Short mmCIF file of C-alpha atoms in Angstrom, two decimals:
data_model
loop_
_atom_site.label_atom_id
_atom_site.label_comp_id
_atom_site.label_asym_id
_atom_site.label_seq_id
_atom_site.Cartn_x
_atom_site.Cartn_y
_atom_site.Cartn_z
CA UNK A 1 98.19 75.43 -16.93
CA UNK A 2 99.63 76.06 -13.37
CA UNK A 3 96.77 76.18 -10.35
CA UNK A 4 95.04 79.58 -10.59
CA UNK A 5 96.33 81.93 -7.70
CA UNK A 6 93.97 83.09 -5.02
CA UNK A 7 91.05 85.61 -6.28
CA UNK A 8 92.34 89.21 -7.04
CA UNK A 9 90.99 92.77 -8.88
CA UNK A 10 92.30 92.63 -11.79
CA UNK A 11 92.76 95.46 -14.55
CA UNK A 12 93.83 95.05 -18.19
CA UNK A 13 95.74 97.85 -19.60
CA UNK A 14 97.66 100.51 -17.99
CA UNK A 15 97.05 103.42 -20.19
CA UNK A 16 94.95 106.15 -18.96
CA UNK A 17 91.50 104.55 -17.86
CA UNK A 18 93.20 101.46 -16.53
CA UNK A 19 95.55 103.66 -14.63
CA UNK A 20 92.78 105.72 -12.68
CA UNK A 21 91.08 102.16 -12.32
CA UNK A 22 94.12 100.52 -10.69
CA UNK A 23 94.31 103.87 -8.22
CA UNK A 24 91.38 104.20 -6.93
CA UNK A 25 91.01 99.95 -6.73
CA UNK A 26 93.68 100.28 -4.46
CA UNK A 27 92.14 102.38 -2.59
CA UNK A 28 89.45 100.52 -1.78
CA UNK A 29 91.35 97.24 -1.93
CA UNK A 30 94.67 97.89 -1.59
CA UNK A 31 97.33 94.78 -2.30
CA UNK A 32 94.33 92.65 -3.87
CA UNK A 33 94.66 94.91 -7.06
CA UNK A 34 96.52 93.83 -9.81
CA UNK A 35 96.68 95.67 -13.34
CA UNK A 36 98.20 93.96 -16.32
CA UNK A 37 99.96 95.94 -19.04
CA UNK A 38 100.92 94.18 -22.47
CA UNK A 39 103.92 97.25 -23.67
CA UNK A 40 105.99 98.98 -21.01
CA UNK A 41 104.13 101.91 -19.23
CA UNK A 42 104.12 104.85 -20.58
CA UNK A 43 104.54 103.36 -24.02
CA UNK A 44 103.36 105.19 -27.31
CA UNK A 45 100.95 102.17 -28.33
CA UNK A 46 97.81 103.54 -27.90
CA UNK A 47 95.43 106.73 -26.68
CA UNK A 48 97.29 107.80 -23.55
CA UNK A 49 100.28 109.04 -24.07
CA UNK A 50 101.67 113.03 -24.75
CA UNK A 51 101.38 115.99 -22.12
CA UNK A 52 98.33 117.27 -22.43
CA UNK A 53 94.21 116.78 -22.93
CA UNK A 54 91.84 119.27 -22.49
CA UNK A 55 89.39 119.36 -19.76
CA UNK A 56 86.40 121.35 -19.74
CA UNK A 57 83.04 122.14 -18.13
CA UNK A 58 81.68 122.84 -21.83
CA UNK A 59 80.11 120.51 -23.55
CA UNK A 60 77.35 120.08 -26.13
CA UNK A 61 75.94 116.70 -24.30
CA UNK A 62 74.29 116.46 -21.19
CA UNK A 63 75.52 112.97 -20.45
CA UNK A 64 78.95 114.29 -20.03
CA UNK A 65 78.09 118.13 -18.42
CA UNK A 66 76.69 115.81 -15.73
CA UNK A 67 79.90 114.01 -15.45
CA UNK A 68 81.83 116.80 -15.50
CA UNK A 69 81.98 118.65 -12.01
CA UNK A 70 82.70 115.09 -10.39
CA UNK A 71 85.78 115.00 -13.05
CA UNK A 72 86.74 118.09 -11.61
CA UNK A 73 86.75 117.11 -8.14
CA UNK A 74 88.21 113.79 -9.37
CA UNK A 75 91.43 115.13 -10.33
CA UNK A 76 91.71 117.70 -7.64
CA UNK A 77 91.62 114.95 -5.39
CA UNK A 78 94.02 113.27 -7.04
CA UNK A 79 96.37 116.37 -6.43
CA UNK A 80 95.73 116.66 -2.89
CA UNK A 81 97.07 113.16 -1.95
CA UNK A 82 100.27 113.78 -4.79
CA UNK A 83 101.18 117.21 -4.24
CA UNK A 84 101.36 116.73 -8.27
CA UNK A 85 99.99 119.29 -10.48
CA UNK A 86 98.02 117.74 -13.33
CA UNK A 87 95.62 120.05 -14.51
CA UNK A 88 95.95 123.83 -15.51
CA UNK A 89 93.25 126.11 -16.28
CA UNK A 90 93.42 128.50 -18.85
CA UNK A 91 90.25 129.23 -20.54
CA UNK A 92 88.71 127.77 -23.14
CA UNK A 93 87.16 128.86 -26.83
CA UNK A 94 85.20 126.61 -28.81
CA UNK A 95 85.03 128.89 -32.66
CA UNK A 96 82.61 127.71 -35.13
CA UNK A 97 82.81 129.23 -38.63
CA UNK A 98 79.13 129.39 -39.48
CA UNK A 99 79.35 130.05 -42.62
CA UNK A 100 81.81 126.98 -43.57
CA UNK A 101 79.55 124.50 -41.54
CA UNK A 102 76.43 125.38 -43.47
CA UNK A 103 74.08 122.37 -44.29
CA UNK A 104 76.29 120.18 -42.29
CA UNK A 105 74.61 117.66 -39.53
CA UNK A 106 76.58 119.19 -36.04
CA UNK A 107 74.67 116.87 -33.84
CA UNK A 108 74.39 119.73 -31.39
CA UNK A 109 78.33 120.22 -31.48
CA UNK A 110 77.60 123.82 -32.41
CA UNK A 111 77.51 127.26 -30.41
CA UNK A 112 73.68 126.92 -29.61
CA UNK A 113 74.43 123.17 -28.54
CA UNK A 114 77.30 124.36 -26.32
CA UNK A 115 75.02 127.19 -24.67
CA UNK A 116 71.90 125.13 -24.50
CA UNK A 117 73.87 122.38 -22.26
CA UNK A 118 75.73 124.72 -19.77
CA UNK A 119 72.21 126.50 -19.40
CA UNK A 120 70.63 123.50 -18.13
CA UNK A 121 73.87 122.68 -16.08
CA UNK A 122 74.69 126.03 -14.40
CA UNK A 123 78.10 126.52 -16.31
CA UNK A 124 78.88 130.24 -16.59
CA UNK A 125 80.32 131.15 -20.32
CA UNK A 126 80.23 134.53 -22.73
CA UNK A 127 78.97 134.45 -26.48
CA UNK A 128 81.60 136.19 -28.84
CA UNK A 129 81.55 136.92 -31.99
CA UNK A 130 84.57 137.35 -33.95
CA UNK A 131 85.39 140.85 -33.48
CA UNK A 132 85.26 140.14 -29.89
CA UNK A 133 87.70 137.42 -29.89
CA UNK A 134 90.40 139.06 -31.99
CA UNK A 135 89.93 142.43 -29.91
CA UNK A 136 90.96 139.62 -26.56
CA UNK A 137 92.92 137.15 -28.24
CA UNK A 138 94.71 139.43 -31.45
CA UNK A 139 96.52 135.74 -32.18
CA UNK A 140 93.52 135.26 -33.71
CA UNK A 141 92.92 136.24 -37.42
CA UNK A 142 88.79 135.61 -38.04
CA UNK A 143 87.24 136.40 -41.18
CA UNK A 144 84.12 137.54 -39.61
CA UNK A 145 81.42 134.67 -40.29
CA UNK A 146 82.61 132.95 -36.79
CA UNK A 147 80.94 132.79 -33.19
CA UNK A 148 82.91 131.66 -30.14
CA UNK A 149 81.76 130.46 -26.48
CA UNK A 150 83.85 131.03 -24.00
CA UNK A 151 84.24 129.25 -20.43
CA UNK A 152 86.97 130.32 -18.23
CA UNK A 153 87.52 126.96 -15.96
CA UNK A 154 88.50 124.65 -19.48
CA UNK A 155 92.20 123.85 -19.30
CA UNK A 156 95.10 120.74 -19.63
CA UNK A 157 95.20 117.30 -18.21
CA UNK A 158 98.79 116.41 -18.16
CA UNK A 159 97.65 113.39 -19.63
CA UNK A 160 101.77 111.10 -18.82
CA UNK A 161 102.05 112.95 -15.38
CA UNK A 162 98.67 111.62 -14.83
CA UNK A 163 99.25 108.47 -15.94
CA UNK A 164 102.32 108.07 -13.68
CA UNK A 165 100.57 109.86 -10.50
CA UNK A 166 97.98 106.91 -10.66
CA UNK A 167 100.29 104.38 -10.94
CA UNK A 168 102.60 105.42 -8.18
CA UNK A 169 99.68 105.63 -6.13
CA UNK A 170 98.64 103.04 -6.22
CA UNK A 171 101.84 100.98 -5.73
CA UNK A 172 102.05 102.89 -2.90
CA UNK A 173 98.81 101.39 -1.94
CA UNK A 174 99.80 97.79 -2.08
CA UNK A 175 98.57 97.82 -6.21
CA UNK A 176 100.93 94.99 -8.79
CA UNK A 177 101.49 96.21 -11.29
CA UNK A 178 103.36 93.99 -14.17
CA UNK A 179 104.73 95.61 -17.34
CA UNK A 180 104.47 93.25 -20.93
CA UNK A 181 101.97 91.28 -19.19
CA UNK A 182 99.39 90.50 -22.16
CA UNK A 183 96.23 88.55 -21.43
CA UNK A 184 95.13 86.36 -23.64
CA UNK A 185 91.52 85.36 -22.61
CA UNK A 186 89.36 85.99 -20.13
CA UNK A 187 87.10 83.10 -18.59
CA UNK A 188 84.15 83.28 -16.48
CA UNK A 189 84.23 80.32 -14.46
CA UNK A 190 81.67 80.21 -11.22
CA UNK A 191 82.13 83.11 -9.16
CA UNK A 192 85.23 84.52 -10.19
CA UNK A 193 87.31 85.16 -13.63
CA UNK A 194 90.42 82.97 -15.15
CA UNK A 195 92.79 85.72 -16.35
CA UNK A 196 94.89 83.74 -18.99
CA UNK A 197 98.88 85.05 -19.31
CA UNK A 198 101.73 83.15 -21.30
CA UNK A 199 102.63 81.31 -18.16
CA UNK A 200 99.77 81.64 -15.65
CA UNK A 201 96.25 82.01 -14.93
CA UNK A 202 94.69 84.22 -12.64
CA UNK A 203 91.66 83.45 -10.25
CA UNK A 204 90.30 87.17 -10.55
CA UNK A 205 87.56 88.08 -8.48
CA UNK A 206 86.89 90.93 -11.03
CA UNK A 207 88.09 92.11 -14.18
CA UNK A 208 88.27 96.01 -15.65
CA UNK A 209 88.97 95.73 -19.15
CA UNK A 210 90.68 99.19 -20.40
CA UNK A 211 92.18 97.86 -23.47
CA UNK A 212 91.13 100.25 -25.68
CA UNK A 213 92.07 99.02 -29.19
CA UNK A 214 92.40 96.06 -27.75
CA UNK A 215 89.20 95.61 -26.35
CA UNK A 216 87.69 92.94 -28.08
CA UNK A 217 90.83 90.71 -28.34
CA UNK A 218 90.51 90.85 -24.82
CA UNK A 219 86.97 89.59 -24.60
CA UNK A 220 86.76 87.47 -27.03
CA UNK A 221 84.45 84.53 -26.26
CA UNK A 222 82.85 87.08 -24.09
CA UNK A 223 81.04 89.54 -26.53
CA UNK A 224 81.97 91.66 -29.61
CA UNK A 225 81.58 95.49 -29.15
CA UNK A 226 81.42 97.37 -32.92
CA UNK A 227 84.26 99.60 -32.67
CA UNK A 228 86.40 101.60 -35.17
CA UNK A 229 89.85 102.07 -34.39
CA UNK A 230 91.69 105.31 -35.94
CA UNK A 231 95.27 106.43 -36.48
CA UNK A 232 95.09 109.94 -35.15
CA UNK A 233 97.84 112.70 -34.47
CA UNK A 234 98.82 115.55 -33.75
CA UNK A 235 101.88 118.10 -34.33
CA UNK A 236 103.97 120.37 -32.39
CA UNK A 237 105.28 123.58 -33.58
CA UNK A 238 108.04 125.54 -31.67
CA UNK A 239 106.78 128.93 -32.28
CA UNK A 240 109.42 131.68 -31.47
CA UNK A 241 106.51 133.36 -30.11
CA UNK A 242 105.98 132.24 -27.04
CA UNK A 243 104.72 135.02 -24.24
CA UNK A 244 101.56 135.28 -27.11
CA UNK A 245 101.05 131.79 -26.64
CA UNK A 246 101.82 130.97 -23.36
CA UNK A 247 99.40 129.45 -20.89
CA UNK A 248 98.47 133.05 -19.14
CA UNK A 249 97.86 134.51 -22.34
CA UNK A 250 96.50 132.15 -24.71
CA UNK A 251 93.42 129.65 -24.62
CA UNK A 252 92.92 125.81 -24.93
CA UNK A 253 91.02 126.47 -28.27
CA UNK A 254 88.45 123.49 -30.67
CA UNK A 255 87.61 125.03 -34.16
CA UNK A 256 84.59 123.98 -35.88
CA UNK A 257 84.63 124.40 -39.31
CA UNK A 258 85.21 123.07 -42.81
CA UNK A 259 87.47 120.70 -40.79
CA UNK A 260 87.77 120.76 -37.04
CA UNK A 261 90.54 121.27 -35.20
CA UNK A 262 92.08 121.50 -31.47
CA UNK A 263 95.23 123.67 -30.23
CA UNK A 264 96.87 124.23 -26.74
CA UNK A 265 99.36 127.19 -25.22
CA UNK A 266 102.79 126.33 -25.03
CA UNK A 267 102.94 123.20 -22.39
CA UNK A 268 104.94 120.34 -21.85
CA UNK A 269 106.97 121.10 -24.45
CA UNK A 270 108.44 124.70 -25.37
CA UNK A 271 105.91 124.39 -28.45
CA UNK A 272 102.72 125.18 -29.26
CA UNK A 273 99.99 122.13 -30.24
CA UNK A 274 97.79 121.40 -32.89
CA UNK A 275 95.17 118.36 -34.08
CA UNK A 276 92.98 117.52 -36.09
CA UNK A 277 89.48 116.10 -34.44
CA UNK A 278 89.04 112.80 -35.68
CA UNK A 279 88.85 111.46 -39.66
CA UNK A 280 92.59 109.23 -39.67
CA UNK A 281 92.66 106.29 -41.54
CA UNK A 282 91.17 103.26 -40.27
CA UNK A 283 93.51 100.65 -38.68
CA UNK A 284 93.82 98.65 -35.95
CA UNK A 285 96.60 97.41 -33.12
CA UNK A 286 98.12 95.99 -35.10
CA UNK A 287 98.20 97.16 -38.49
CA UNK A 288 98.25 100.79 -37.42
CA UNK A 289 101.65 102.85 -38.33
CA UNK A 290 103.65 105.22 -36.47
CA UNK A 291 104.03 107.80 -39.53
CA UNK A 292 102.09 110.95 -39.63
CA UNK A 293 100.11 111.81 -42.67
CA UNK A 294 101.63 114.41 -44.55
CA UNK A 295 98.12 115.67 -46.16
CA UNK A 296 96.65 116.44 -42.67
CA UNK A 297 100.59 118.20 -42.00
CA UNK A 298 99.60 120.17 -44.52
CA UNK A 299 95.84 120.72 -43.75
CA UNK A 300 97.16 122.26 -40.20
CA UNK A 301 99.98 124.19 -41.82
CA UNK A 302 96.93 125.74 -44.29
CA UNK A 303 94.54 126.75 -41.13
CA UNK A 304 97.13 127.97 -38.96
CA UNK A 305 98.59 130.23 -41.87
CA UNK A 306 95.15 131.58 -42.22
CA UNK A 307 93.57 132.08 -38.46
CA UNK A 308 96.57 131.78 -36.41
CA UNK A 309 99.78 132.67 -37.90
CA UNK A 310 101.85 133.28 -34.99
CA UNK A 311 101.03 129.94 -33.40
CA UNK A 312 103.32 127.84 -35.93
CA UNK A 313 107.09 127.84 -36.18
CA UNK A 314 109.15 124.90 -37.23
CA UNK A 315 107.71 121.68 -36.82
CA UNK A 316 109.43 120.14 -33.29
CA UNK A 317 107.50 116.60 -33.81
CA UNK A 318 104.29 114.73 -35.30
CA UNK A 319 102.94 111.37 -33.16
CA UNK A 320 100.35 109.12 -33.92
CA UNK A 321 98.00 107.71 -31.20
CA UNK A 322 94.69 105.85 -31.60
CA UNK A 323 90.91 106.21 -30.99
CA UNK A 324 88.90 103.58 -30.48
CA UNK A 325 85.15 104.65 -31.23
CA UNK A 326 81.60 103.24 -30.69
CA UNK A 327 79.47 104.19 -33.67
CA UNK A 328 77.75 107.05 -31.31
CA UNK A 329 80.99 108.04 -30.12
CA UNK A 330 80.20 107.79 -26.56
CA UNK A 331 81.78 106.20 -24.32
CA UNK A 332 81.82 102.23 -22.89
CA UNK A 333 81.34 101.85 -18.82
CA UNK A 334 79.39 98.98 -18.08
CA UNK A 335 79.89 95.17 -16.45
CA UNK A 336 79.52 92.50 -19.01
CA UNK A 337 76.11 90.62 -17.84
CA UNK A 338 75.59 87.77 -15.94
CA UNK A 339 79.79 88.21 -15.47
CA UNK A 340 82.23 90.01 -12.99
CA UNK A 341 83.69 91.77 -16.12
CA UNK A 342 83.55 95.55 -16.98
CA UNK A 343 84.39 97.28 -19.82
CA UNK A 344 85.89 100.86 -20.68
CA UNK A 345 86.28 102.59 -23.72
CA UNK A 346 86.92 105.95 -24.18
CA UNK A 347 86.43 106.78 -27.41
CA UNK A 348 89.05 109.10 -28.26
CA UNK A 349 88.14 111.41 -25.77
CA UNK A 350 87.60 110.39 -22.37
CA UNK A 351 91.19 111.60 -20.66
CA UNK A 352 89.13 114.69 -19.45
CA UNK A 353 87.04 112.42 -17.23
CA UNK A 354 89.97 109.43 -16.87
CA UNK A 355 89.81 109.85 -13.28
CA UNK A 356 86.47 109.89 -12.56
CA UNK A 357 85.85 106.93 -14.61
CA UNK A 358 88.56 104.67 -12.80
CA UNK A 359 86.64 105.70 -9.71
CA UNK A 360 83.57 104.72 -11.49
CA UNK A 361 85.30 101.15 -12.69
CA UNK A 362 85.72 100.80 -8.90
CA UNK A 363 82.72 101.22 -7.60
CA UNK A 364 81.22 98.81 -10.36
CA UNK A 365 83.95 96.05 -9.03
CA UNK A 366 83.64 96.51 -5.77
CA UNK A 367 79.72 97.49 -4.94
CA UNK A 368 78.29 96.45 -8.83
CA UNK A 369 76.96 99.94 -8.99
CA UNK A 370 77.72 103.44 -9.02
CA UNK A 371 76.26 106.83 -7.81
CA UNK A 372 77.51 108.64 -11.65
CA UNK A 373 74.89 108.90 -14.39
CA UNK A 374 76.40 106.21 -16.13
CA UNK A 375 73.23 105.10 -18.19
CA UNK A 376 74.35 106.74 -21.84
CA UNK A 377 77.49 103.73 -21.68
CA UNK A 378 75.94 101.23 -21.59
CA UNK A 379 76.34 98.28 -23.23
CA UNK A 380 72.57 97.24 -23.98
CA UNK A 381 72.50 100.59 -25.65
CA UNK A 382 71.18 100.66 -29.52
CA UNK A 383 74.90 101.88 -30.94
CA UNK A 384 76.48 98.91 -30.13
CA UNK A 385 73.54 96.23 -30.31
CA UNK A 386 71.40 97.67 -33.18
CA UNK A 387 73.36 96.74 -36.60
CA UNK A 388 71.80 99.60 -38.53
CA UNK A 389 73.88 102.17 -36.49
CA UNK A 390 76.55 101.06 -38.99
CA UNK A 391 80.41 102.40 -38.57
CA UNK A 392 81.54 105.52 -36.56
CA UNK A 393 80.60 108.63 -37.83
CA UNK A 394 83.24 111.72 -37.37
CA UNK A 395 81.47 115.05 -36.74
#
């Protein structure tokens, strides 16, 4: 192997944690940073990809209502210094069929949950029941049984714009970044880390590893984190209806139900959006395909026909992506012990807080701590070092 190069930061994966990490590294770093991407940017590989994530003060956990006005702030920040627009409020509805979700374990992912967090956080919302929802949003078609929260600050991540701000920030910071650049071990060795590559090895004063599905090929030799890797996706539909559905008119929606789903106004594309939360077939890098699953097509198709009729239209595209879950589906921010290695995971839903958390990846590189309530990711947690916590479980 060729002498290792001079110490650097060092990020693994470009996608949308790595990203924020390599921005705001360079920030505090500048030219020092260097982020190492196995596919092209912007490839269709993995989690980050598409046009748009939603981003909310609601949630059901108070581990993430905590992180969520700094995520906020995160991204606005972000804007200031681009002059990019990534996020767009629209309002936000989370509708759970009571009825339908009878004698299943929510977890707290229910109304009450939702309500009982932004209490204790200060988040403003309105309780609707359905009558109230189709007399605000007719596009909706309710049978009755449902409840709705409402908060009027949840809206879109541009999750590629995003992707792409980062990165051309932080190139413009002094930031490397290579393209089909995979690294093929990681080795602790004194005070620094050996980044291995095809043809070179990397003195690395620390590592972020933001592999995602990935992850543990990454760190292998270094630990073993139980995750499940799914092939998720979603489908969009270019309604002819589009003033209904358009941004100004129509909410960022999550249905809980019989099955649970997620839609978005017409953005990005000149189409509305629909997915299904969680439940693909397991896979992993590898072995994972790029064809959609015609029984979950068809699932959508059978809910929108029902609830939101006006929403569908001919089918523009379906894409695959992956999630990469813990077994308590929360996320992974944490340094490896005794090493100058940290770790994220998002868990198929961190692109709301994707900033924040490459500011949070920073500060663990560069200071070894943070000032984020951080605790719930850890990596001593039971979920990942407990074996009775079994596989991921999809609420």
């Amino acid at each position: 192997m060729p002498t290792p190069r001079e110490p650097r930061l060092v990020v693994v994966g470009v996608g949308g944690l790595g990203a924020a990490a390599t921005y705001w590294l360079s920030r505090a770093a500048g030219g020092r940073v260097l982020a190492l991407e196995r596919h092209a940017l912007g490839h269709h590989h993995g989690a980050s990809q598409d046009h748009s994530r939603i981003i909310r003060y609601a949630q059901h956990q108070d581990a993430y209502a905590a992180l969520a006005p700094a995520a906020y702030a995160a991204w606005r920040d972000v804007e200031r210094v681009s002059g990019q627009t990534l996020v767009t409020e629209t309002g936000g509805l989370v509708i759970e069929d009571v009825e339908a979700r009878q004698g299943l374990a929510t977890g707290g992912r229910d109304i009450g949950g939702y309500a009982a967090v932004a209490d204790r956080h200060g988040v403003d919302f309105e309780l609707l029941d359905a009558r109230a929802v189709e007399r605000r949003w007719p596009q909706f078609h309710l049978a009755g049984t449902e409840e709705a929260f409402y908060q009027r600050r949840t809206g879109i991540v541009d999750a590629g714009r995003a992707n792409a701000t980062h990165v051309a920030l932080a190139r413009g910071h002094g930031a490397e970044i290579r393209e089909h650049s995979p690294v093929r071990a990681l080795r602790p060795a004194g005070g620094h880390v050996e980044v291995v590559l095809d043809d070179e090895v990397i003195r690395a004063e620390h590592v972020v590893v933001a592999a995602d599905a990935r992850t543990n090929e990454v760190l292998d030799g270094l630990t073993s984190i139980p995750l499940t890797v799914t092939q998720e996706q979603v489908t969009y539909y270019a309604t002819p209806n589009l003033l209904d559905f358009s941004p100004g008119r129509f909410p960022v929606f999550m249905w809980h139900g019989g099955d649970n789903f997620y839609g978005f106004p017409v953005h990005g594309e000149v189409a509305t959006k629909l997915g299904q939360h969680m439940g693909g077939h397991e896979v992993t890098a590898d072995t994972r395909t790029y064809d959609p699953d015609p029984l979950r097509q068809k699932r959508q198709e059978a809910f929108l026909a029902e609830h939101l009729p006006g929403f569908g239209g001919p089918e523009l595209y379906t894409k695959t992506c992956l999630y990469t879950i813990p077994p308590d589906q929360h996320y992974v921010v944490d340094t490896l012990p005794g090493t100058r290695v940290s770790v994220l995971v998002g868990a198929g839903h961190a692109f709301k807080f994707a900033s924040l958390l490459g500011r949070i990846a920073a500060d663990l590189a560069t200071t070894g701590t943070t000032r984020h309530p951080i605790g719930t990711f850890a990596l001593d947690r039971p979920a990942l070092t407990d074996p009775s916590w079994g596989r991921a479980f999809h609420v």
